[in-house]
Each structure stands twice: as C-alpha cells, then as structure tokens.
XYZ file of N, CA and C in Angstrom:
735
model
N 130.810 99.154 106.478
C 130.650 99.457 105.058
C 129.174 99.727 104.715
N 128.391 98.633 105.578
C 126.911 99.320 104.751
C 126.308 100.362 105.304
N 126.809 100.872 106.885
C 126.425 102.294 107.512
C 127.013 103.302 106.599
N 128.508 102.951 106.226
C 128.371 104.146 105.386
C 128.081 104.176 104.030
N 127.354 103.510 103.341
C 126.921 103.608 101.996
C 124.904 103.996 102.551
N 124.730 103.315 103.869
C 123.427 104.292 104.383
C 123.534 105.801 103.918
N 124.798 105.925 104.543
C 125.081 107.506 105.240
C 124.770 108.310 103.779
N 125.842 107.612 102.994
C 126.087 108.464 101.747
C 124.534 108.493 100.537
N 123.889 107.573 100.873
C 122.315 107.479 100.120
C 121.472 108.689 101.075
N 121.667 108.564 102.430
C 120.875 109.937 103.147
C 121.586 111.273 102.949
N 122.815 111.575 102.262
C 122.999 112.574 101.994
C 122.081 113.210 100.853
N 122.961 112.468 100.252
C 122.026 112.201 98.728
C 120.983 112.998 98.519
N 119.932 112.679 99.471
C 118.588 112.508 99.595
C 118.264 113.903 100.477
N 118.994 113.910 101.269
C 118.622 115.487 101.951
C 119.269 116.345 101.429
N 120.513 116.389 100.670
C 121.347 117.207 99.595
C 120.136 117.852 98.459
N 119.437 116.564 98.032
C 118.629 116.972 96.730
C 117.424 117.422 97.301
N 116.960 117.672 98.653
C 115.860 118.294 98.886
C 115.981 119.527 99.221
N 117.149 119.973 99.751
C 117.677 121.292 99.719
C 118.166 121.549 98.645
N 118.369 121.627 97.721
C 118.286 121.888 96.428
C 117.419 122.512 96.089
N 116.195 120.763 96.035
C 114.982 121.200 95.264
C 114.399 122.537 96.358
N 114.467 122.831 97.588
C 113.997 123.580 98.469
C 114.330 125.204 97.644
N 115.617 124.845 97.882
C 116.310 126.553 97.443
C 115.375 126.780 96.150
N 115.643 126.268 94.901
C 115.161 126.287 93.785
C 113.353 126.628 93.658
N 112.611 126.105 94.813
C 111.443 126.066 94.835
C 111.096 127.787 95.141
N 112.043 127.989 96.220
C 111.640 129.704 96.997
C 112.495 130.509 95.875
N 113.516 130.199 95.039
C 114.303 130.787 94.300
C 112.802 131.616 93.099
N 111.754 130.463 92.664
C 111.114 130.494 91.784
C 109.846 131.643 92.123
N 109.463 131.248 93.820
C 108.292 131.909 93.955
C 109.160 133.553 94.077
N 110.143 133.620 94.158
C 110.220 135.339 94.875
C 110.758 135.825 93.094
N 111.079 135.227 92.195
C 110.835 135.757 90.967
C 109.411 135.951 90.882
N 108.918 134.938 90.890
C 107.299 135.148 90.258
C 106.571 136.334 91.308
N 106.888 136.534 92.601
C 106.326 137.331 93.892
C 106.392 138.902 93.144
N 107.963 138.861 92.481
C 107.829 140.457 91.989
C 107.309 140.840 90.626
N 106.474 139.891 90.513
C 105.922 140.322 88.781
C 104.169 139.996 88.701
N 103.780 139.418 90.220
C 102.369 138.753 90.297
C 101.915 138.843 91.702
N 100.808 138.633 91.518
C 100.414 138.825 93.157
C 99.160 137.241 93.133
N 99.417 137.023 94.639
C 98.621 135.751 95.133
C 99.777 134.574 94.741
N 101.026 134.896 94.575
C 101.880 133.930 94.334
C 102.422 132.716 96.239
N 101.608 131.144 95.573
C 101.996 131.031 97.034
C 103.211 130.271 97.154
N 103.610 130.371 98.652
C 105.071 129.988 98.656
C 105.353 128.275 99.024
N 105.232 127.435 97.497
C 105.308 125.784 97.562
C 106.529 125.308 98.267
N 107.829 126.399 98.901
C 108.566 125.496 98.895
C 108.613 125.446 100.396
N 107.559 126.214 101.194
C 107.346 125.372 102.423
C 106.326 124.150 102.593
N 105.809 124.064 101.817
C 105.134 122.242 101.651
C 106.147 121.386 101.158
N 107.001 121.433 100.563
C 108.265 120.979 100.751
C 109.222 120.759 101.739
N 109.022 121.285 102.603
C 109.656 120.835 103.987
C 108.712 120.515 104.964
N 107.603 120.898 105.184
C 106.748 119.855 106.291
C 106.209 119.187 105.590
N 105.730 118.662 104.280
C 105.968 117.025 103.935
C 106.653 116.044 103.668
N 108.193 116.647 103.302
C 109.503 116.118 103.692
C 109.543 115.361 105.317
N 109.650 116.707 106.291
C 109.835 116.792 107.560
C 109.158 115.116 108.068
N 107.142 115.516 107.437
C 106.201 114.893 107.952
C 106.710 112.830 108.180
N 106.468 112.675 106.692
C 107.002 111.207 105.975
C 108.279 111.274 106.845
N 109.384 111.776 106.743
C 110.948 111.295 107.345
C 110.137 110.927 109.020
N 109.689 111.518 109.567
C 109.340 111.629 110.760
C 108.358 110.395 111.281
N 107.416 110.496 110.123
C 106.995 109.085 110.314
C 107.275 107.488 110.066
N 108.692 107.603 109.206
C 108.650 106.555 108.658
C 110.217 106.284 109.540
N 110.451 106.919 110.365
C 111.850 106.626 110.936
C 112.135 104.993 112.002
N 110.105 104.770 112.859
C 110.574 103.397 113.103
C 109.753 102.520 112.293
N 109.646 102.772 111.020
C 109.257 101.542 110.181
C 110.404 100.375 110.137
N 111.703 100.679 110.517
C 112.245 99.786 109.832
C 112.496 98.398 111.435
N 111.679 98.782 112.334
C 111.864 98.263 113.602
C 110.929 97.991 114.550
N 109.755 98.550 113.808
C 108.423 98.443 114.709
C 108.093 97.383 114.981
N 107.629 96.200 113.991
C 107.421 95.758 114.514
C 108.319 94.496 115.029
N 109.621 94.351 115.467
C 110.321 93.616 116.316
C 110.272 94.186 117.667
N 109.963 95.774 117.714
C 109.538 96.413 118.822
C 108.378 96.188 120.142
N 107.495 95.722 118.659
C 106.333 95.453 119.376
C 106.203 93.994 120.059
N 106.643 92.988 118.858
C 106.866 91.346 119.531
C 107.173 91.667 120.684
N 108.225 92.125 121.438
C 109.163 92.085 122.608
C 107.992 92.257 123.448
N 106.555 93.076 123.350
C 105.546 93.499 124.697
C 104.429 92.567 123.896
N 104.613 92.079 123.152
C 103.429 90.992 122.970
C 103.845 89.736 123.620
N 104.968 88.874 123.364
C 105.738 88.219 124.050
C 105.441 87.885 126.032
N 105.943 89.184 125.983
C 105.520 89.347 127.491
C 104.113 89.389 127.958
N 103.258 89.835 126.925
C 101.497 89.646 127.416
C 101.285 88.417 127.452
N 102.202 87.519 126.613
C 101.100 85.870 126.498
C 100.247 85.910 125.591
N 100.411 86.151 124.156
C 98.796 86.209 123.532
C 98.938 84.925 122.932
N 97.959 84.154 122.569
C 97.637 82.926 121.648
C 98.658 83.107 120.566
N 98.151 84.212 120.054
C 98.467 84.675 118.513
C 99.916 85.918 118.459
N 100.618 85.465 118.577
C 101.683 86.391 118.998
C 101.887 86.968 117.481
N 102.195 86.703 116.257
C 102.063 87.087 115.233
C 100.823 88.179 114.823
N 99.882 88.014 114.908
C 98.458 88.799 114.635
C 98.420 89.605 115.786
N 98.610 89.391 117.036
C 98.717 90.631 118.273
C 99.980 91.664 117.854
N 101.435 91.255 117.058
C 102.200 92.245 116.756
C 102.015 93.263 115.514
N 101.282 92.744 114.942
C 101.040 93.387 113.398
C 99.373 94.052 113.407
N 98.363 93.497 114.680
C 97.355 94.964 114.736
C 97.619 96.126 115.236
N 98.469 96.313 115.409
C 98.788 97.887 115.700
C 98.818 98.748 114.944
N 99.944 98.156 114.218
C 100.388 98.740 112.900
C 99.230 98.981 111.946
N 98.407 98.018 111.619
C 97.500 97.926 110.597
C 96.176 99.031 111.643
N 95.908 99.155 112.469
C 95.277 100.131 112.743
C 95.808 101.417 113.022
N 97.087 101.440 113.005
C 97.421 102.455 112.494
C 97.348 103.405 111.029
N 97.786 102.306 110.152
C 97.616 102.651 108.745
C 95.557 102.978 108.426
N 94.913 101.777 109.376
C 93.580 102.627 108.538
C 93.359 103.638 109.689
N 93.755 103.826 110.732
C 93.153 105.480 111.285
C 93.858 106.486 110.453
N 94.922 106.369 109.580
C 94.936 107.400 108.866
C 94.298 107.179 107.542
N 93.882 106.479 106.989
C 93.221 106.239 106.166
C 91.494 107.376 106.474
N 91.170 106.617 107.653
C 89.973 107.215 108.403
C 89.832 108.815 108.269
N 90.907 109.465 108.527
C 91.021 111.104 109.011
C 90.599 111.401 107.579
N 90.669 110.882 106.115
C 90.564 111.451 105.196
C 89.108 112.125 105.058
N 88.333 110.855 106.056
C 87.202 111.098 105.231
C 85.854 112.484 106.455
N 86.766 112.756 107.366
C 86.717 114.027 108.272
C 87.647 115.220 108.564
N 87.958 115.071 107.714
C 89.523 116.231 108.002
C 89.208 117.383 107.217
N 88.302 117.635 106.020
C 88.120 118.611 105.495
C 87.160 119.389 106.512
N 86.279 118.962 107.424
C 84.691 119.706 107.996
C 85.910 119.804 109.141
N 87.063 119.128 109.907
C 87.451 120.190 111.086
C 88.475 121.196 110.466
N 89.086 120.916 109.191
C 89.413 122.072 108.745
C 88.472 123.074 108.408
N 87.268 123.236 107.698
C 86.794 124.523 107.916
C 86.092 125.150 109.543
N 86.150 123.716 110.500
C 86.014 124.402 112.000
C 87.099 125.104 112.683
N 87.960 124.317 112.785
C 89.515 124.792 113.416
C 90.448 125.894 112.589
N 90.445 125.199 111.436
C 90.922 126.648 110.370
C 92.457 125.251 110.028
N 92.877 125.631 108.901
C 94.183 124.969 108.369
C 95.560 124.892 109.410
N 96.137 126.196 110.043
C 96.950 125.774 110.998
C 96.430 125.422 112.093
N 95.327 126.071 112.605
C 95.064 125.027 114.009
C 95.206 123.070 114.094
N 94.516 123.150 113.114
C 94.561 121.653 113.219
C 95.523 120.715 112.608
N 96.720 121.487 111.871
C 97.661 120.809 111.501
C 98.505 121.419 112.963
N 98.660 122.027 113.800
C 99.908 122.167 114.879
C 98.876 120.872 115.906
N 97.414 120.508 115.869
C 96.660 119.752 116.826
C 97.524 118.541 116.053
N 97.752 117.563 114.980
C 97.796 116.938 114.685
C 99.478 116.464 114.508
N 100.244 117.818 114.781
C 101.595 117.226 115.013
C 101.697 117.145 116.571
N 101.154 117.542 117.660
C 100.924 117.244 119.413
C 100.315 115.956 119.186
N 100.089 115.597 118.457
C 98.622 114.126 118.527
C 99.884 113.375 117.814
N 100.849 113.028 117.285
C 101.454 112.493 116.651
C 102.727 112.586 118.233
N 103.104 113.590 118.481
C 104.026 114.111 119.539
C 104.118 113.220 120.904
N 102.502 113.117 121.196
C 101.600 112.201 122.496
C 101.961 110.833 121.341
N 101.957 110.529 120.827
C 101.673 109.061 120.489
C 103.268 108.787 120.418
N 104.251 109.006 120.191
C 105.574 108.573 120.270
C 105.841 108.532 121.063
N 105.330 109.775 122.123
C 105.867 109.724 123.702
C 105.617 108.364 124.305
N 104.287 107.932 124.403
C 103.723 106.324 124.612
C 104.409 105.503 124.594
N 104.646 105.918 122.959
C 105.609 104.377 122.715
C 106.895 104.610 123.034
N 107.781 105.671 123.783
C 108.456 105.593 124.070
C 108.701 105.079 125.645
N 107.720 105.487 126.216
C 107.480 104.739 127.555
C 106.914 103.056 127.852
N 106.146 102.723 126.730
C 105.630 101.729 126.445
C 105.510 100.691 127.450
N 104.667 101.106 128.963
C 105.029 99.884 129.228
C 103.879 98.578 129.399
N 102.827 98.456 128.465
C 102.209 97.974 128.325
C 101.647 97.704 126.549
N 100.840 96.946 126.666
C 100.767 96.663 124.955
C 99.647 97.507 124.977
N 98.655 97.822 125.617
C 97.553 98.641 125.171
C 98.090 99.905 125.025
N 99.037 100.358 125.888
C 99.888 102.136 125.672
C 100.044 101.836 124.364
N 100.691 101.064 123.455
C 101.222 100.662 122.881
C 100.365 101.254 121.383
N 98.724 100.309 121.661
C 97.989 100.542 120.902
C 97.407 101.935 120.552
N 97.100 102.530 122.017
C 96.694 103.879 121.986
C 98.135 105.069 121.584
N 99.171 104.854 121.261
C 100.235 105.322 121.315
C 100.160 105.671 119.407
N 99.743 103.990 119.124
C 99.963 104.333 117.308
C 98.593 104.773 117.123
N 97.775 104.534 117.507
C 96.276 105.381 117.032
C 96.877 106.497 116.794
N 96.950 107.078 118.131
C 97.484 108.869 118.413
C 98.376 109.212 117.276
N 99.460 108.506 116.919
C 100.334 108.809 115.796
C 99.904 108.774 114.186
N 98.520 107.625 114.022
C 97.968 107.900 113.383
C 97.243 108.489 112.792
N 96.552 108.970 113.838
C 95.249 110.579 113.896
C 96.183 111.764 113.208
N 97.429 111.484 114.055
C 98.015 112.881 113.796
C 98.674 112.964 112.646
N 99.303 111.830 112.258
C 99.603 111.479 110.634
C 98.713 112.235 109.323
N 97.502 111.500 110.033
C 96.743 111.643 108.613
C 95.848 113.007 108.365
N 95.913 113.967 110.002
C 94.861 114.741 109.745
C 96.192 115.551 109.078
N 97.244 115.799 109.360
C 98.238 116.519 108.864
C 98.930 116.614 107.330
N 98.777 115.146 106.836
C 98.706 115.318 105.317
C 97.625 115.344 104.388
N 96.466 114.906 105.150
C 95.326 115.491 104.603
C 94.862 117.247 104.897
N 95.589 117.623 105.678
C 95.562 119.218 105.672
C 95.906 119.459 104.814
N 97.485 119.334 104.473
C 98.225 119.799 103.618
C 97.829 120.003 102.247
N 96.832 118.428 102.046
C 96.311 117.971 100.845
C 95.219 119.694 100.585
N 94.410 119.200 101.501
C 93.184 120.788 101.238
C 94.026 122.338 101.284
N 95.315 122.246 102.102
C 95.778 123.392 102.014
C 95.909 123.786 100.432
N 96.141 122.808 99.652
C 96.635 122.331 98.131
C 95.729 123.359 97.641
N 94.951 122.168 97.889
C 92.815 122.660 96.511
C 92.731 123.774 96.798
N 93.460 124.445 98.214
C 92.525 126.461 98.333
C 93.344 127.196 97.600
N 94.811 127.051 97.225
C 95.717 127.570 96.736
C 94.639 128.061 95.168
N 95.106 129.828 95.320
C 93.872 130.390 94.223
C 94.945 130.564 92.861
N 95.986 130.758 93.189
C 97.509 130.889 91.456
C 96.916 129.335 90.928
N 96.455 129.365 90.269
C 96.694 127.751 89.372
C 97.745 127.175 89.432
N 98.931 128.374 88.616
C 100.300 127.099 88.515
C 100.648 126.939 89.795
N 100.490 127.266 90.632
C 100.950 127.472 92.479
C 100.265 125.941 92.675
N 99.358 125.955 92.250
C 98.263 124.693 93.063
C 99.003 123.582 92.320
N 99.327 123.166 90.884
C 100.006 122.173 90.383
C 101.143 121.954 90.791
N 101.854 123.046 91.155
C 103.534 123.058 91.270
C 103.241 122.656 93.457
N 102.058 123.172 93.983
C 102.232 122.198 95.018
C 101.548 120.962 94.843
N 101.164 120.241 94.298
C 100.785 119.124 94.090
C 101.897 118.253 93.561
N 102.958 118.768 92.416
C 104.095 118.200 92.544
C 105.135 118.022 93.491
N 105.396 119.084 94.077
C 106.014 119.228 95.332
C 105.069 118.134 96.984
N 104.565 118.172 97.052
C 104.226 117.122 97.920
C 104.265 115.774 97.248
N 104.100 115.488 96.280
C 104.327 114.017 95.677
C 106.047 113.586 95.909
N 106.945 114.606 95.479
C 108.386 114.669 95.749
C 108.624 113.965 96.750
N 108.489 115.329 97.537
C 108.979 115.863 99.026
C 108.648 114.225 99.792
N 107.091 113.242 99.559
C 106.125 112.520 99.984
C 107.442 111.492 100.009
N 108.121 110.812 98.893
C 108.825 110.081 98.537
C 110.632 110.138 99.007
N 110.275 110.849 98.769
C 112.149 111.504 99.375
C 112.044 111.455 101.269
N 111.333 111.927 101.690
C 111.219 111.562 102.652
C 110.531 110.138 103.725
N 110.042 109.255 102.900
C 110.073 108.008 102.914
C 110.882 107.267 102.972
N 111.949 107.741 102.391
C 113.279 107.180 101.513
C 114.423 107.354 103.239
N 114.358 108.846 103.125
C 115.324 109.451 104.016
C 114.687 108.804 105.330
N 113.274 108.537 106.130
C 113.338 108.494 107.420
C 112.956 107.027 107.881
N 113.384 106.009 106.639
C 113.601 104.328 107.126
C 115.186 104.525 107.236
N 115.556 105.296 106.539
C 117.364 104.721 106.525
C 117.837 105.365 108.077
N 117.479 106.721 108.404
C 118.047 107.726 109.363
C 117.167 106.958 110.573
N 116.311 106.083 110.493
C 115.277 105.306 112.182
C 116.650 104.139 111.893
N 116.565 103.334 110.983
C 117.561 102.494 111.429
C 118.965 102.572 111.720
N 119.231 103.702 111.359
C 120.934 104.187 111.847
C 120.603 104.467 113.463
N 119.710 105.435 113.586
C 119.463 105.642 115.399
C 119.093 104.525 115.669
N 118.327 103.385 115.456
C 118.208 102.099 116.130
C 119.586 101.399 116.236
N 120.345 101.194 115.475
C 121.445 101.106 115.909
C 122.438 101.571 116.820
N 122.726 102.960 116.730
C 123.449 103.598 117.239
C 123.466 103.596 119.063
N 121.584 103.738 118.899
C 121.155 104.725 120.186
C 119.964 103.764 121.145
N 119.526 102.363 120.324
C 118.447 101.595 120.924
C 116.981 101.701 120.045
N 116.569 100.556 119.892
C 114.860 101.285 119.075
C 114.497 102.290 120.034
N 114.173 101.902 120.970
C 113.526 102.930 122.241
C 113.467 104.280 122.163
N 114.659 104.545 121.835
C 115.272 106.118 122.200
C 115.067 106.232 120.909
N 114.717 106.012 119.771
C 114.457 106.550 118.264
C 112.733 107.434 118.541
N 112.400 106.579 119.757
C 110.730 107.570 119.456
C 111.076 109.013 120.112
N 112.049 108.750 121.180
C 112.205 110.439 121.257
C 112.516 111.179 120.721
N 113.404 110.950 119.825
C 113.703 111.751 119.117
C 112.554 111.827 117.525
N 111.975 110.976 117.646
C 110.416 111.371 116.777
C 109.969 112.452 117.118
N 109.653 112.073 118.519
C 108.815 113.250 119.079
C 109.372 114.364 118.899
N 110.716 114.469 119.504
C 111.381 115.936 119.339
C 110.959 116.648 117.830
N 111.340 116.158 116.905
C 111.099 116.423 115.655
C 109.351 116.766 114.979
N 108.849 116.223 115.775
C 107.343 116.556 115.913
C 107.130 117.787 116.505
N 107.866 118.336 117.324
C 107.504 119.461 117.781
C 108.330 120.339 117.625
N 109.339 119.987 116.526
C 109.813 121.251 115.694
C 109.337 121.389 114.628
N 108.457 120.544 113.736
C 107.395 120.240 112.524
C 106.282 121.221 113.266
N 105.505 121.296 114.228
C 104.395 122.355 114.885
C 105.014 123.844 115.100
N 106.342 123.984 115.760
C 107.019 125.268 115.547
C 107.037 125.736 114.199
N 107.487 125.189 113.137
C 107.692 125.367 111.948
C 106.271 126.011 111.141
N 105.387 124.979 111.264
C 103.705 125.515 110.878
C 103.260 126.673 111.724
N 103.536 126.994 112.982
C 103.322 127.974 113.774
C 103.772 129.159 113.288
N 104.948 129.081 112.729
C 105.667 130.136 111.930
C 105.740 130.758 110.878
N 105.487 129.541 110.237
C 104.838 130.200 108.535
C 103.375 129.628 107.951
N 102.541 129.298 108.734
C 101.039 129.262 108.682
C 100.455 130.319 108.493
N 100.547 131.210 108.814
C 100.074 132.607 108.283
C 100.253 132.777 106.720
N 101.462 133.077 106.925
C 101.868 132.660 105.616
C 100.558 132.093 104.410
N 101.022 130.806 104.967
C 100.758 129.924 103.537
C 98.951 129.812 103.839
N 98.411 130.293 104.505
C 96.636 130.553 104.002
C 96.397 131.740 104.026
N 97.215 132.826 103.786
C 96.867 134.336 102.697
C 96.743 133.759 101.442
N 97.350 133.080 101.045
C 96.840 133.025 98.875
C 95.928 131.147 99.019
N 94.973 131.535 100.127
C 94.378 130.687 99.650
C 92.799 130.802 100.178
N 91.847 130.048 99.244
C 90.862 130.321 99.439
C 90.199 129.194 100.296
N 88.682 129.855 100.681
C 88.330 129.208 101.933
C 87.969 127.861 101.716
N 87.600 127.291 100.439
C 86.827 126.370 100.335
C 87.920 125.812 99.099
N 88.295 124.458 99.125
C 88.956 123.863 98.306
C 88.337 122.920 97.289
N 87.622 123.408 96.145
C 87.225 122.022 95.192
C 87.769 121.074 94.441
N 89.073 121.139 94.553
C 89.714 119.703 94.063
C 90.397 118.877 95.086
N 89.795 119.097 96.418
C 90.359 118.353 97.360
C 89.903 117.054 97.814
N 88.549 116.615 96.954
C 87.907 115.045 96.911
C 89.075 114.521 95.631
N 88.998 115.518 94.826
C 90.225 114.786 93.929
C 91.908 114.532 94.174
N 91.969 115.406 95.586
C 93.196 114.875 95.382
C 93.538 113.786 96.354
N 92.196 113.435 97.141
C 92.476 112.314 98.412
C 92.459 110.992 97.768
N 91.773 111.447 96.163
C 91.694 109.975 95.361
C 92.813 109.630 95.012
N 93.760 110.759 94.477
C 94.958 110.468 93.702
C 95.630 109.995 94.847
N 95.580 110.160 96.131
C 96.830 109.935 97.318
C 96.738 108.655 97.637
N 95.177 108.703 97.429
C 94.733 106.889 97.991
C 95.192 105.545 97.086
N 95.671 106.046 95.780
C 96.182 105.411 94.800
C 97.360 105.559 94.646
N 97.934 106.346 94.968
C 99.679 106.548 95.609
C 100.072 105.519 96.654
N 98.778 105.362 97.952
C 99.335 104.468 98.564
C 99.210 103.030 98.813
C-alpha cells in the first residue's frame, strides 16, 4: 500500500512536469514567431528537473550506506565518520559557487556543464564499487564538484539570457523544476533501493548522468545563442539559491 501511494505521488510529479514542460516550449515557439532572441526555458526545465531527481535519488539511504563501510573500518566515532561525507559533500558544492563563473568564461557554458555531469558520472561509479571508505569519500567529492558546477552553470546560463522576460521566466522555471525534482528523486532512489539493492541505485545514477551530458550536448548550442557573454545578475542569483538552501 505505501509503494503504491509512492508510485501514484511520482506520477503526479512527473505528470505535472511534463505538462509544465509542454506548456513552457508551447509559449516560447508562440513568442519565437513574433520576436527574436526568444530563449528556449523549457529546456532548463528538464536538466534541472533531470539534475535534483538525479541527485537526490540516494538521499533517502546514504547514509545507512555508508555506516555498513564505516563499521567495517573500525572508527572511534562511527557516527561522525558516517555523516562527513555527506557534509563535505554538501559544502564542495557550496564551494563551486564561488569559482564556477571564471571556468565558465574559460571553458565556455556547455563545456563545463557536460565536465560536471562526467564528474558527477565518476563519483557514483565509486560509490558504486565502493570498496573502501576513502573511495567512498573521493566518490561524493566528485559528485559534489559535479553537482554544483552544473547548477551553478545553469544559474549564469540564467544572468546571460539577453529577452528579460526569458531571464525571469528561467529563473522561475529552475526554482520549479529545483523542487519537483527533489520531490521526485528521494521517492524513485527509495523504490530502486528496495526493489533492486542501495548498491545498484548508483548505477543507475550514473546511467542517468550520462544521459543528462547527452542531453546538454544536444541542445547546448541551442541555449547560448540568446545569450550574452557576461552575466550581471549572476552574484544575485547565487544569493537567492544560497537562501533557498
């Protein structure tokens, strides 16, 4: 009974993002034939959907994941050895904020968002092999790097966007997309932890990581034609995110 009232809340939830998806591209290809520099928000709608579901799929298991190879190390502190991972995970993405704009104007916007879903890709793989606690550690760094340089791309992809209403309407759209997919990829990690083993949930992270880099590979072109090189509301919007989280 409660797998399927899971099931029916993750419909829900990916039902209303394809929705909001259709509705989003429904809007730009009206506005496309009456304006020009119109950009297309409703693919930041699916790789920050994609991003969050993807990352948040073994939140609901990590760390019982991790006890099991702390356990086996012997640490004093078996509590505080399972929960630094995690927490250096959360501030290396914290960290990328405050360098992610200078390798975006080195690397360019898709280079370093397809570098940062492989860097996320390598770090699940780890932990899917895991057979040590330091893999372990270097496994969520990697997932972290790649976390954060990737929604802090997204973030500056935002500020270059030159349509005004384009730049608000993606700033709403990643706040959405940010949440809905939070939502969707604790419920859909703990159904595969069930189903399939925690273990086997990072592969299929990964897999999904490297259809998130296909995806940017594909319409990255795309989405930095209507935008400009240099983003000035992109200190403002790492403030608003940092207060989101």
């Amino acid at each position: 009974m409660a797998v399927l009232a899971v099931l029916i809340l993750q419909f829900g939830i990916f039902f209303e993002e394809v929705l909001a998806f259709l509705e989003d591209k429904r809007k730009y290809q009206e506005r496309e034939k009456k304006e020009n520099g119109i950009f297309p928000c409703h693919w930041i709608r699916l790789i920050i959907f994609g991003v969050f579901a993807t990352y948040d799929m073994t939140a609901s298991f990590l760390p019982v994941y991790l006890m099991r190879y702390v356990q086996n190390a012997h640490f004093h502190n078996t509590e505080l050895a399972a929960s630094l991972p995690v927490t250096i995970n959360i501030f290396v993405i914290g960290v990328t904020s405050l360098i992610c704009q200078k390798l975006a104007v080195k690397f360019g916007i898709r280079k370093l968002a397809v570098l940062s879903g492989l860097c996320s890709f390598a770090g699940n793989l780890m932990l899917f092999i895991a057979p040590s606690y330091v893999l372990i550690v270097t496994g969520l760094i990697l997932d972290g790097i790649g976390v954060g340089f990737m929604t802090n791309t997204v973030y500056i992809l935002i500020s270059r966007i030159v349509d005004p209403q384009s730049r608000m309407e993606g700033l709403a759209i990643y706040n959405s997309a940010y949440l809905a997919g939070l939502n969707f990829g604790i419920m859909l990690g703990s159904l595969l932890a069930v189903q399939f083993g925690q273990r086997n949930v990072f592969i299929f992270v990964s897999t999904t990581w490297i259809l998130l880099v296909v995806v940017i590979i594909s319409v990255g072109a795309m989405l930095e034609r209507d935008t400009a090189k240099e983003g000035k509301l992109y200190r403002c919007f790492v403030i608003m995110k940092v207060f989101q989280n």
